[in-house]
Amino acid sequence: EEICVGSTDQVDREIEKLKEKKKQLEQQIKSASGDEKKVRDLEKKLHQVESELSKKDNEGYRRQHTNFY
C-alpha cells in the first residue's frame, strides 16, 4: 500500500514572494513620488507582478503545480 501526499509548498512560497515584491514596489512608488519616470517604471513593474499574482494565486494553479510524494 502506497500513500501519496500532495504539497503546494513551492507554489505557496512563490506566491508569498510575489506578494512581498508587490508590497516593496508600492512602497518604492510612494517614496519616489517626485520622479515621474521612476514612478512610471515602478508602476509598470507593479502591474506585471499583479498580473502574475492573479494568475498564480488561485486553486487551479495550485492544483496544477502540486508536487506529489
CSV table of N, CA and C in Angstrom, one decimal, residues 8 11-12 15 19 51-66:
chain,number,residue,atom,x,y,z
A,8,THR,N,1.8,21.9,-1.8
A,8,THR,CA,1.8,23.1,-2.6
A,8,THR,C,2.8,24.1,-2.0
A,11,VAL,N,4.6,26.4,-4.5
A,11,VAL,CA,3.7,27.4,-5.1
A,11,VAL,C,3.4,28.5,-4.0
A,12,ASP,N,3.1,28.0,-2.8
A,12,ASP,CA,2.9,29.0,-1.7
A,12,ASP,C,4.0,29.9,-1.5
A,15,ILE,N,4.1,32.5,-4.4
A,15,ILE,CA,3.0,33.5,-4.2
A,15,ILE,C,3.4,34.5,-3.1
A,19,LYS,N,3.8,38.5,-3.4
A,19,LYS,CA,3.1,39.5,-2.6
A,19,LYS,C,4.1,40.4,-1.9
A,51,SER,N,-0.3,41.1,-12.3
A,51,SER,CA,-0.8,40.2,-13.3
A,51,SER,C,-0.3,38.7,-13.0
A,52,GLU,N,0.9,38.6,-12.7
A,52,GLU,CA,1.5,37.2,-12.4
A,52,GLU,C,0.8,36.7,-11.1
A,53,LEU,N,0.6,37.5,-10.1
A,53,LEU,CA,0.0,37.1,-8.9
A,53,LEU,C,-1.5,36.7,-9.1
A,54,SER,N,-2.2,37.4,-10.0
A,54,SER,CA,-3.6,37.0,-10.2
A,54,SER,C,-3.7,35.7,-11.0
A,55,LYS,N,-2.6,35.3,-11.8
A,55,LYS,CA,-2.6,34.0,-12.5
A,55,LYS,C,-2.3,32.9,-11.5
A,56,LYS,N,-1.5,33.2,-10.5
A,56,LYS,CA,-0.9,32.1,-9.7
A,56,LYS,C,-1.7,32.0,-8.3
A,57,ASP,N,-2.3,33.0,-7.9
A,57,ASP,CA,-2.9,32.9,-6.5
A,57,ASP,C,-4.4,32.4,-6.6
A,58,ASN,N,-4.5,31.2,-7.1
A,58,ASN,CA,-5.8,30.6,-7.2
A,58,ASN,C,-5.7,29.0,-7.1
A,59,GLU,N,-6.8,28.4,-6.8
A,59,GLU,CA,-6.8,26.9,-6.6
A,59,GLU,C,-6.4,26.2,-7.8
A,60,GLY,N,-6.8,26.6,-9.0
A,60,GLY,CA,-6.5,25.9,-10.2
A,60,GLY,C,-5.0,25.8,-10.4
A,61,TYR,N,-4.3,27.0,-10.2
A,61,TYR,CA,-2.8,27.0,-10.4
A,61,TYR,C,-2.2,26.1,-9.3
A,62,ARG,N,-2.7,26.2,-8.1
A,62,ARG,CA,-2.1,25.3,-7.0
A,62,ARG,C,-2.3,23.8,-7.4
A,63,ARG,N,-3.5,23.5,-7.9
A,63,ARG,CA,-3.7,22.1,-8.2
A,63,ARG,C,-2.8,21.6,-9.3
A,64,GLN,N,-2.6,22.4,-10.3
A,64,GLN,CA,-1.8,22.1,-11.5
A,64,GLN,C,-0.3,21.9,-11.1
A,65,HIS,N,0.1,22.7,-10.1
A,65,HIS,CA,1.5,22.7,-9.7
A,65,HIS,C,1.8,22.0,-8.4
A,66,THR,N,0.9,21.1,-7.9
A,66,THR,CA,1.1,20.4,-6.7
A,66,THR,C,2.1,19.3,-6.9
